[in-house]
Short mmCIF file of C-alpha atoms in Angstrom, two decimals:
data_model
loop_
_atom_site.label_atom_id
_atom_site.label_comp_id
_atom_site.label_asym_id
_atom_site.label_seq_id
_atom_site.Cartn_x
_atom_site.Cartn_y
_atom_site.Cartn_z
CA UNK V 1 72.60 98.31 115.38
CA UNK V 2 71.36 95.45 113.06
CA UNK V 3 70.68 97.85 110.03
CA UNK V 4 73.97 98.59 110.13
CA UNK V 5 75.44 95.21 109.51
CA UNK V 6 77.78 95.10 105.99
CA UNK V 7 78.50 99.13 106.18
CA UNK V 8 81.69 100.52 106.59
CA UNK V 9 82.26 102.24 109.76
CA UNK V 10 82.34 105.36 107.86
CA UNK V 11 78.60 104.95 106.62
CA UNK V 12 76.90 106.73 109.29
CA UNK V 13 74.66 109.77 109.89
CA UNK V 14 77.35 112.76 110.49
CA UNK V 15 80.86 111.59 109.16
CA UNK V 16 82.24 114.68 111.19
CA UNK V 17 80.76 113.73 114.47
CA UNK V 18 83.63 111.87 116.76
CA UNK V 19 81.17 110.27 118.99
CA UNK V 20 79.31 108.81 116.10
CA UNK V 21 82.39 107.48 114.66
CA UNK V 22 83.65 105.92 117.79
CA UNK V 23 80.31 104.43 118.59
CA UNK V 24 80.56 103.15 114.60
CA UNK V 25 83.64 101.94 115.28
CA UNK V 26 83.46 100.06 118.74
CA UNK V 27 80.07 98.60 118.05
CA UNK V 28 79.58 98.55 114.22
CA UNK V 29 79.73 94.90 112.57
CA UNK V 30 79.75 93.58 108.94
CA UNK V 31 79.81 89.82 108.00
CA UNK V 32 82.04 89.97 105.41
CA UNK V 33 85.33 92.36 105.08
CA UNK V 34 85.12 94.87 102.00
CA UNK V 35 87.49 97.30 100.04
CA UNK V 36 86.36 100.00 102.26
CA UNK V 37 89.23 102.59 100.97
CA UNK V 38 87.85 102.51 97.75
CA UNK V 39 83.91 102.32 98.91
CA UNK V 40 84.62 105.52 100.83
CA UNK V 41 86.16 107.47 98.59
CA UNK V 42 83.22 106.70 96.11
CA UNK V 43 80.78 107.78 98.91
CA UNK V 44 82.70 110.89 99.08
CA UNK V 45 83.85 110.26 103.05
CA UNK V 46 87.11 110.94 101.40
CA UNK V 47 89.21 112.36 98.52
CA UNK V 48 91.80 109.51 97.89
CA UNK V 49 92.97 106.42 99.78
CA UNK V 50 95.34 108.50 101.54
CA UNK V 51 92.65 110.87 103.48
CA UNK V 52 90.83 107.69 103.92
CA UNK V 53 94.12 106.17 105.77
CA UNK V 54 94.45 109.55 107.81
CA UNK V 55 90.83 109.50 108.68
CA UNK V 56 91.05 106.03 109.86
CA UNK V 57 94.09 106.16 111.61
CA UNK V 58 92.35 109.61 114.02
CA UNK V 59 88.75 107.02 114.11
CA UNK V 60 90.92 104.29 115.37
CA UNK V 61 93.32 105.93 117.92
CA UNK V 62 90.64 107.97 119.42
CA UNK V 63 88.22 105.14 119.50
CA UNK V 64 90.94 102.91 121.07
CA UNK V 65 91.82 105.69 123.44
CA UNK V 66 88.41 106.25 124.84
CA UNK V 67 87.95 102.51 125.86
CA UNK V 68 91.13 102.41 127.67
CA UNK V 69 90.17 105.47 129.61
CA UNK V 70 86.96 104.02 130.51
CA UNK V 71 87.92 100.63 131.23
CA UNK V 72 90.80 102.16 133.84
CA UNK V 73 88.19 104.25 134.50
CA UNK V 74 85.93 101.32 135.63
CA UNK V 75 88.01 98.71 136.63
CA UNK V 76 90.39 98.71 139.80
CA UNK V 77 89.17 102.37 141.12
CA UNK V 78 85.38 100.46 141.21
CA UNK V 79 87.15 97.39 142.70
CA UNK V 80 88.89 99.43 145.54
CA UNK V 81 85.56 100.86 146.21
CA UNK V 82 84.03 97.82 146.69
CA UNK V 83 86.42 95.84 148.58
CA UNK V 84 86.58 99.01 151.16
CA UNK V 85 82.47 99.22 151.15
CA UNK V 86 83.10 94.96 151.70
CA UNK V 87 85.31 95.64 154.77
CA UNK V 88 83.08 98.74 155.76
CA UNK V 89 80.15 96.20 155.67
CA UNK V 90 81.78 93.12 157.73
CA UNK V 91 83.09 95.13 160.11
CA UNK V 92 79.89 97.24 160.66
CA UNK V 93 77.79 93.78 160.69
CA UNK V 94 80.24 92.11 163.38
CA UNK V 95 80.17 95.56 165.57
CA UNK V 96 76.55 95.62 165.67
CA UNK V 97 76.21 92.10 165.81
CA UNK V 98 77.89 91.95 169.53
CA UNK V 99 75.72 95.27 170.67
CA UNK V 100 73.16 92.53 169.50
CA UNK V 101 74.70 89.57 171.72
CA UNK V 102 74.64 91.82 174.43
CA UNK V 103 70.93 93.40 174.21
CA UNK V 104 68.50 90.59 172.62
CA UNK V 105 69.22 88.04 175.32
CA UNK V 106 67.77 90.13 177.71
CA UNK V 107 64.65 90.39 176.04
CA UNK V 108 64.62 86.97 174.03
CA UNK V 109 66.10 84.83 177.00
CA UNK V 110 68.17 83.19 174.21
CA UNK V 111 72.17 83.20 173.68
CA UNK V 112 73.99 83.31 170.47
CA UNK V 113 77.14 85.29 168.90
CA UNK V 114 77.37 86.57 165.10
CA UNK V 115 75.72 87.25 162.30
CA UNK V 116 73.62 83.43 162.53
CA UNK V 117 71.89 84.72 165.79
CA UNK V 118 71.16 88.07 164.62
CA UNK V 119 69.24 85.92 161.77
CA UNK V 120 67.31 84.24 164.41
CA UNK V 121 66.75 87.16 166.36
CA UNK V 122 65.24 89.08 162.63
CA UNK V 123 62.85 86.48 162.56
CA UNK V 124 61.17 87.12 165.42
CA UNK V 125 57.66 89.13 165.66
CA UNK V 126 58.15 91.83 168.68
CA UNK V 127 55.74 92.27 171.25
CA UNK V 128 57.35 95.00 173.04
CA UNK V 129 58.80 98.29 171.84
CA UNK V 130 61.91 96.99 173.41
CA UNK V 131 61.74 93.98 171.52
CA UNK V 132 60.81 96.04 168.48
CA UNK V 133 63.97 97.77 168.43
CA UNK V 134 66.15 94.95 168.98
CA UNK V 135 64.40 92.94 166.26
CA UNK V 136 64.62 95.88 163.64
CA UNK V 137 68.36 96.25 164.78
CA UNK V 138 68.95 92.35 163.94
CA UNK V 139 67.36 92.74 160.65
CA UNK V 140 69.85 95.86 159.62
CA UNK V 141 73.03 93.45 161.00
CA UNK V 142 71.34 90.81 158.21
CA UNK V 143 70.98 93.07 156.05
CA UNK V 144 74.50 94.57 155.94
CA UNK V 145 75.46 90.72 156.16
CA UNK V 146 73.95 90.21 152.71
CA UNK V 147 75.21 93.45 151.31
CA UNK V 148 78.67 92.18 152.41
CA UNK V 149 78.34 89.03 150.18
CA UNK V 150 76.77 90.61 147.54
CA UNK V 151 79.56 92.59 147.39
CA UNK V 152 82.08 90.29 147.50
CA UNK V 153 80.62 88.31 144.54
CA UNK V 154 81.19 91.78 142.95
CA UNK V 155 84.73 91.78 143.94
CA UNK V 156 85.35 88.31 142.77
CA UNK V 157 84.02 88.20 139.39
CA UNK V 158 85.77 92.29 138.67
CA UNK V 159 89.17 91.27 140.35
CA UNK V 160 89.33 88.26 137.75
CA UNK V 161 88.76 90.60 134.92
CA UNK V 162 91.19 93.54 136.32
CA UNK V 163 93.83 91.26 137.84
CA UNK V 164 93.42 87.75 136.16
CA UNK V 165 96.73 86.26 137.12
CA UNK V 166 96.96 87.75 140.49
CA UNK V 167 93.73 86.52 141.17
CA UNK V 168 94.54 82.93 140.31
CA UNK V 169 97.57 83.05 142.48
CA UNK V 170 96.32 84.43 145.53
CA UNK V 171 92.64 84.21 145.11
CA UNK V 172 90.18 86.87 144.09
CA UNK V 173 89.76 88.28 147.59
CA UNK V 174 93.27 88.44 148.62
CA UNK V 175 93.78 89.79 145.29
CA UNK V 176 91.47 92.78 145.36
CA UNK V 177 92.44 93.62 149.09
CA UNK V 178 96.06 94.16 147.81
CA UNK V 179 95.15 96.04 144.95
CA UNK V 180 92.84 98.29 147.48
CA UNK V 181 95.76 98.62 149.85
CA UNK V 182 98.23 99.66 146.97
CA UNK V 183 95.46 102.18 145.86
CA UNK V 184 95.31 100.29 142.34
CA UNK V 185 97.05 97.75 140.30
CA UNK V 186 99.31 100.12 138.99
CA UNK V 187 100.80 100.89 142.33
CA UNK V 188 100.70 97.79 143.36
CA UNK V 189 102.69 96.53 139.95
CA UNK V 190 105.41 98.70 141.21
CA UNK V 191 106.04 98.13 144.53
CA UNK V 192 108.89 95.78 145.06
CA UNK V 193 107.97 92.43 146.89
CA UNK V 194 108.90 93.32 150.08
CA UNK V 195 106.80 96.03 150.49
CA UNK V 196 103.94 93.41 149.22
CA UNK V 197 105.05 91.23 151.69
CA UNK V 198 103.91 93.60 154.40
CA UNK V 199 100.67 95.21 152.97
CA UNK V 200 98.35 95.34 155.57
CA UNK V 201 100.69 95.16 158.25
CA UNK V 202 101.98 99.10 158.50
CA UNK V 203 101.44 99.66 162.05
CA UNK V 204 104.00 96.96 163.13
CA UNK V 205 106.20 97.62 160.17
CA UNK V 206 106.35 101.23 161.88
CA UNK V 207 106.77 100.05 165.02
CA UNK V 208 109.30 97.93 163.93
CA UNK V 209 111.30 101.28 162.01
CA UNK V 210 110.95 103.08 165.12
CA UNK V 211 112.92 100.17 166.76
CA UNK V 212 110.14 99.05 169.07
CA UNK V 213 109.23 95.57 167.55
CA UNK V 214 110.83 93.47 165.00
CA UNK V 215 110.00 93.41 161.73
CA UNK V 216 107.00 91.80 160.52
CA UNK V 217 106.57 88.67 158.61
CA UNK V 218 103.49 89.19 156.85
CA UNK V 219 100.77 91.70 156.15
CA UNK V 220 97.42 90.62 155.00
CA UNK V 221 99.04 87.87 152.59
CA UNK V 222 99.11 85.59 156.06
CA UNK V 223 95.78 84.97 155.03
CA UNK V 224 96.85 82.86 152.06
CA UNK V 225 96.48 79.43 152.89
CA UNK V 226 100.26 78.37 152.10
CA UNK V 227 101.28 81.03 154.42
CA UNK V 228 98.70 80.20 157.56
CA UNK V 229 99.62 76.67 156.98
CA UNK V 230 103.37 76.70 156.42
CA UNK V 231 105.35 74.97 159.23
CA UNK V 232 106.53 77.53 162.09
CA UNK V 233 109.42 78.97 161.31
CA UNK V 234 109.09 79.07 157.86
CA UNK V 235 106.50 81.43 157.66
CA UNK V 236 108.79 83.82 157.20
CA UNK V 237 110.06 82.30 153.62
CA UNK V 238 106.53 81.30 152.55
CA UNK V 239 105.56 85.22 152.61
CA UNK V 240 108.72 86.41 151.14
CA UNK V 241 108.07 83.92 148.15
CA UNK V 242 104.78 84.40 147.74
CA UNK V 243 105.16 87.94 148.00
CA UNK V 244 107.45 87.82 144.86
CA UNK V 245 105.47 85.45 142.99
CA UNK V 246 102.37 87.65 143.52
CA UNK V 247 104.30 90.82 142.49
CA UNK V 248 105.28 89.14 139.41
CA UNK V 249 101.71 88.08 138.48
CA UNK V 250 100.70 91.98 139.45
CA UNK V 251 103.17 93.23 137.36
CA UNK V 252 102.05 90.57 134.30
CA UNK V 253 98.40 91.70 134.63
CA UNK V 254 99.26 95.58 135.00
CA UNK V 255 101.66 95.15 131.94
CA UNK V 256 100.60 92.36 129.68
CA UNK V 257 96.92 91.65 130.99
CA UNK V 258 97.31 88.18 129.56
CA UNK V 259 96.73 84.88 131.63
CA UNK V 260 100.08 82.96 132.14
CA UNK V 261 99.02 79.92 133.86
CA UNK V 262 102.87 79.20 134.51
CA UNK V 263 102.95 81.28 137.34
CA UNK V 264 100.48 79.18 138.97
CA UNK V 265 102.65 76.00 138.48
CA UNK V 266 106.10 78.32 139.91
CA UNK V 267 104.17 79.16 142.80
CA UNK V 268 102.84 75.69 143.63
CA UNK V 269 106.36 74.16 143.11
CA UNK V 270 107.69 76.95 145.22
CA UNK V 271 105.59 76.31 148.18
CA UNK V 272 105.77 72.71 148.12
CA UNK V 273 109.50 73.03 148.68
CA UNK V 274 109.08 75.33 151.35
CA UNK V 275 106.27 72.64 153.02
CA UNK V 276 108.72 70.08 153.02
CA UNK V 277 112.05 71.27 154.57
CA UNK V 278 109.82 70.68 158.00
CA UNK V 279 109.48 66.82 156.87
CA UNK V 280 113.49 67.01 156.11
CA UNK V 281 114.27 68.43 160.02
CA UNK S 1 118.37 83.65 102.57
CA UNK S 2 116.83 87.42 101.80
CA UNK S 3 115.15 89.47 104.34
CA UNK S 4 112.31 91.66 103.41
CA UNK S 5 112.86 95.16 101.87
CA UNK S 6 112.63 97.18 104.85
CA UNK S 7 114.43 94.81 107.47
CA UNK S 8 118.19 94.52 107.75
CA UNK S 9 120.55 92.90 110.12
CA UNK S 10 122.49 95.66 111.53
CA UNK S 11 125.08 95.99 114.12
CA UNK S 12 123.89 97.37 117.88
CA UNK S 13 126.67 97.44 120.75
CA UNK S 14 128.78 94.98 118.09
CA UNK S 15 125.86 92.54 117.83
CA UNK S 16 124.38 92.04 114.48
CA UNK S 17 120.34 92.49 115.18
CA UNK S 18 117.03 92.52 112.81
CA UNK S 19 116.11 96.06 112.76
CA UNK S 20 113.48 97.95 110.89
CA UNK S 21 113.21 102.00 110.39
CA UNK S 22 110.91 103.93 112.72
CA UNK S 23 110.41 105.76 116.23
CA UNK S 24 111.61 104.29 119.18
CA UNK S 25 108.72 101.90 121.05
CA UNK S 26 109.79 100.23 123.90
CA UNK S 27 113.14 101.17 124.53
CA UNK S 28 115.27 99.22 121.82
CA UNK S 29 118.78 100.05 120.88
CA UNK S 30 118.59 102.70 117.86
CA UNK S 31 121.51 103.69 115.21
CA UNK S 32 119.88 106.51 113.39
CA UNK S 33 116.57 105.87 112.18
CA UNK S 34 116.95 102.12 112.79
CA UNK S 35 115.87 100.42 115.72
CA UNK S 36 116.94 96.87 116.70
CA UNK S 37 113.88 94.35 116.62
CA UNK S 38 114.49 92.03 119.51
CA UNK S 39 113.70 88.63 118.44
CA UNK S 40 113.29 87.12 122.15
CA UNK S 41 110.16 89.52 122.62
CA UNK S 42 109.04 88.86 119.03
CA UNK S 43 107.65 85.52 117.38
CA UNK S 44 107.84 87.18 114.11
CA UNK S 45 110.79 88.71 114.39
CA UNK S 46 111.95 84.95 115.36
CA UNK S 47 110.61 83.75 112.32
CA UNK S 48 112.11 85.90 110.14
CA UNK S 49 115.33 85.60 111.86
CA UNK S 50 115.38 81.84 111.18
CA UNK S 51 114.83 82.80 107.54
CA UNK S 52 110.87 81.87 107.13
CA UNK S 53 109.16 83.47 104.24
CA UNK S 54 106.37 84.86 106.58
CA UNK S 55 104.68 87.24 103.81
CA UNK S 56 105.65 90.06 105.24
CA UNK S 57 106.86 92.67 102.96
CA UNK S 58 107.30 96.41 102.11
CA UNK S 59 104.08 98.04 101.46
CA UNK S 60 101.90 95.13 102.36
CA UNK S 61 98.77 95.47 104.03
CA UNK S 62 98.61 93.42 107.13
CA UNK S 63 96.15 92.01 109.77
CA UNK S 64 97.55 91.89 112.95
CA UNK S 65 95.88 89.61 115.81
CA UNK S 66 97.26 89.73 119.53
CA UNK S 67 99.41 93.08 118.82
CA UNK S 68 99.26 93.48 122.74
CA UNK S 69 101.38 96.58 123.45
CA UNK S 70 102.73 96.72 120.20
CA UNK S 71 106.50 95.80 120.34
CA UNK S 72 106.17 93.37 116.93
CA UNK S 73 103.06 95.00 115.25
CA UNK S 74 105.24 98.51 115.36
CA UNK S 75 107.98 96.65 113.71
CA UNK S 76 105.68 95.10 111.11
CA UNK S 77 104.03 98.71 110.66
CA UNK S 78 107.33 100.34 110.22
CA UNK S 79 108.18 97.92 107.06
CA UNK S 80 104.51 97.37 105.67
CA UNK S 81 101.73 99.48 104.15
CA UNK S 82 97.97 99.71 105.80
CA UNK S 83 98.29 97.29 109.23
CA UNK S 84 95.28 96.54 111.28
CA UNK S 85 96.18 95.71 114.83
CA UNK S 86 93.96 93.79 117.15
CA UNK S 87 94.19 93.09 120.57
CA UNK S 88 91.50 92.48 122.99
CA UNK S 89 92.98 93.66 126.40
CA UNK S 90 92.52 97.16 127.05
CA UNK S 91 95.39 97.36 129.54
CA UNK S 92 98.16 96.87 126.66
CA UNK S 93 96.07 98.69 124.33
CA UNK S 94 97.68 102.00 126.26
CA UNK S 95 101.09 101.40 125.22
CA UNK S 96 99.78 100.08 121.49
CA UNK S 97 98.50 103.64 121.34
CA UNK S 98 102.00 105.36 121.69
CA UNK S 99 103.45 102.96 119.03
CA UNK S 100 100.13 103.94 116.77
CA UNK S 101 100.87 107.58 117.18
CA UNK S 102 103.82 107.92 115.59
CA UNK S 103 102.43 105.58 112.95
CA UNK S 104 100.16 106.84 110.40
CA UNK S 105 99.22 103.65 108.92
CA UNK S 106 99.14 101.71 112.38
CA UNK S 107 95.18 101.36 113.06
CA UNK S 108 94.77 100.06 116.60
CA UNK S 109 91.23 97.99 117.10
CA UNK S 110 90.30 97.22 120.85
CA UNK S 111 88.46 93.81 119.38
CA UNK S 112 88.08 89.95 120.21
CA UNK S 113 89.97 88.30 116.99
CA UNK S 114 87.58 85.40 117.80
CA UNK S 115 84.93 87.21 116.54
CA UNK S 116 86.01 88.79 113.00
CA UNK S 117 82.27 90.52 112.37
CA UNK S 118 83.34 92.81 115.08
CA UNK S 119 85.73 94.39 112.99
CA UNK S 120 85.05 93.49 109.30
CA UNK S 121 83.09 97.05 108.82
CA UNK S 122 86.66 98.61 109.44
CA UNK S 123 89.60 96.02 108.18
CA UNK S 124 89.32 96.02 104.40
CA UNK S 125 89.44 92.81 102.29
CA UNK S 126 92.19 91.55 100.17
CA UNK S 127 94.96 91.65 102.65
CA UNK S 128 98.36 90.31 102.11
CA UNK S 129 99.26 89.06 105.29
CA UNK S 130 97.54 87.44 108.38
CA UNK S 131 99.97 87.61 111.52
CA UNK S 132 98.50 85.50 114.67
CA UNK S 133 99.65 85.80 118.05
CA UNK S 134 96.93 85.35 120.60
CA UNK S 135 96.73 83.37 123.33
CA UNK S 136 93.88 82.01 123.51
CA UNK S 137 92.30 78.86 123.26
CA UNK S 138 91.18 77.25 120.18
CA UNK S 139 94.04 79.49 117.82
CA UNK S 140 93.24 77.38 114.89
CA UNK S 141 89.40 78.45 115.05
CA UNK S 142 90.89 81.94 114.73
CA UNK S 143 93.03 81.37 112.04
CA UNK S 144 90.38 79.67 109.93
CA UNK S 145 87.56 82.36 110.98
CA UNK S 146 89.89 85.48 110.26
CA UNK S 147 91.19 83.79 106.43
CA UNK S 148 87.94 86.16 105.04
CA UNK S 149 90.24 88.81 105.13
CA UNK S 150 93.38 87.78 103.12
CA UNK S 151 93.50 87.97 99.43
CA UNK S 152 93.91 84.32 97.44
CA UNK S 153 97.78 84.65 97.37
CA UNK S 154 97.70 85.97 101.19
CA UNK S 155 99.97 84.44 103.96
CA UNK S 156 98.91 83.43 107.20
CA UNK S 157 101.70 83.26 109.51
CA UNK S 158 101.05 82.27 112.97
CA UNK S 159 103.07 81.62 116.30
CA UNK S 160 100.51 79.02 118.25
CA UNK S 161 101.34 78.64 121.99
CA UNK S 162 100.74 75.69 123.12
CA UNK S 163 99.79 76.56 126.84
CA UNK S 164 97.29 78.82 125.67
CA UNK S 165 95.57 75.58 124.42
CA UNK S 166 96.01 73.11 127.76
CA UNK S 167 99.33 73.63 129.62
CA UNK S 168 99.34 70.12 131.05
CA UNK S 169 99.42 68.64 127.14
CA UNK S 170 102.68 67.67 125.66
CA UNK S 171 102.80 70.40 123.12
CA UNK S 172 103.49 68.10 120.02
CA UNK S 173 100.05 66.59 120.44
CA UNK S 174 98.48 70.26 120.58
CA UNK S 175 100.59 71.66 117.77
CA UNK S 176 99.05 68.45 115.80
CA UNK S 177 95.72 69.60 116.74
CA UNK S 178 96.33 72.78 115.60
CA UNK S 179 97.89 72.06 112.37
CA UNK S 180 95.05 69.93 111.17
CA UNK S 181 92.42 72.59 112.24
CA UNK S 182 94.36 75.25 110.40
CA UNK S 183 94.34 72.63 106.98
CA UNK S 184 90.97 73.00 107.31
CA UNK S 185 91.12 76.49 105.40
CA UNK S 186 94.84 76.67 104.33
CA UNK S 187 97.80 74.94 102.51
CA UNK S 188 100.53 74.78 105.17
CA UNK S 189 103.89 76.01 103.56
CA UNK S 190 106.04 76.10 106.76
CA UNK S 191 106.47 75.22 110.10
CA UNK S 192 109.13 75.73 112.64
CA UNK S 193 109.56 75.41 116.47
CA UNK S 194 110.72 78.62 117.79
CA UNK S 195 112.43 77.08 121.16
CA UNK S 196 114.98 78.13 122.72
CA UNK S 197 113.54 81.83 121.77
CA UNK S 198 110.45 81.00 122.39
CA UNK S 199 109.32 77.86 124.49
CA UNK S 200 106.47 75.76 123.35
CA UNK S 201 105.77 77.76 120.27
CA UNK S 202 105.19 76.47 116.71
CA UNK S 203 105.56 79.08 113.50
CA UNK S 204 103.31 78.07 110.90
CA UNK S 205 103.50 80.01 107.64
CA UNK S 206 100.28 78.76 105.53
CA UNK S 207 98.22 79.82 102.40
CA UNK S 208 94.39 80.29 101.98
CA UNK S 209 93.34 77.41 100.10
#
């Protein structure tokens, strides 16, 4: 669009085309501002200044609305699909790796487990029809594990832009998993922190509600190191405190979108106090 | 101390508060056409409340950087003329759009205030007022880069947020550095800390030089 540099947003091929107007406002540029209202009237784009501002109002609202809509479609929905695909790849790779760990040693004579073992088997040059199948299966496992890593990288990057504060507090992967479990950033932001605390522990929660178990202390936030490393007996308080701060971060991300570094410090301080309780006893 | 025309102190639930006339935006208390301007949620509101001469006047042309969800810029547009509202994050723009839909002089732009050339083809020149409330690093640079939109006798009204520059540094040092940066392009007319309404914020009013 370099030929448009230095021209007003209204100077384009077809002034009646909404798409073109949006494109010009969104992607156009100029080194310096000019007296655009006067130029627009002189160019016949508007009959007078009032008419110009009316048209500008309509065009800027139209453009902003479209950007917001695209962003919303793009952001957390893509993120949710990616997180779920990442979990699927992980689960499937592990499941097939287990199958491989049972099968492959009967042919190769070498024992092993997991994805690393699949990588070793995948390197083999198969000599029999059975070995061909085993090696091919191992390559599928490796491909799935690689796809999981690529999805993970995508999720990390995307979460940092969708939910900068939640990512900073929870880590990008846990943040993305919470968003996926809640069904989006907005639903997550609207959940009470007690619900956030047990997201991912629905089975245990419903068992508790039916009166068959104690209430779960934590759901997926268990993967957060401040909960995992909290002294036994204080894990519930750590989970509750973390859930409170994560809820707050999700709300800031959803409603303001602005990064607030002070949230990190609040969480660190709160966790330090909980972890210090053990020392006092 | 005189308030800008279009801004008044009016009682809401027995408390004198700043108010402007316009459609409500964020659930603020209203009294007929008047709606309360929450100075705890608005740095520009706090500046006016403290009696700073911000350059906001009836019918003024304004560029507002860091409009967020439109709380403050909606009050500005109630008072001013053409008001360009720049906000980079798409999420708060949803609410900004609601405020702009009711105000024909408010123009929302989803742009990065650090790159004025991406909106100089839309925002006009010779503006009366540049309001800056951006939570990015290098806020002084943003003020300097956007001086191109101001008229010779225009005003910059900026709220410098210490924590956006560096959370770990002493706010006083951050402010001194930011002021020095602003003075490259402006003559500083007035400064005030906005605590306790807005912690670690320095309000700056300046004129291009």
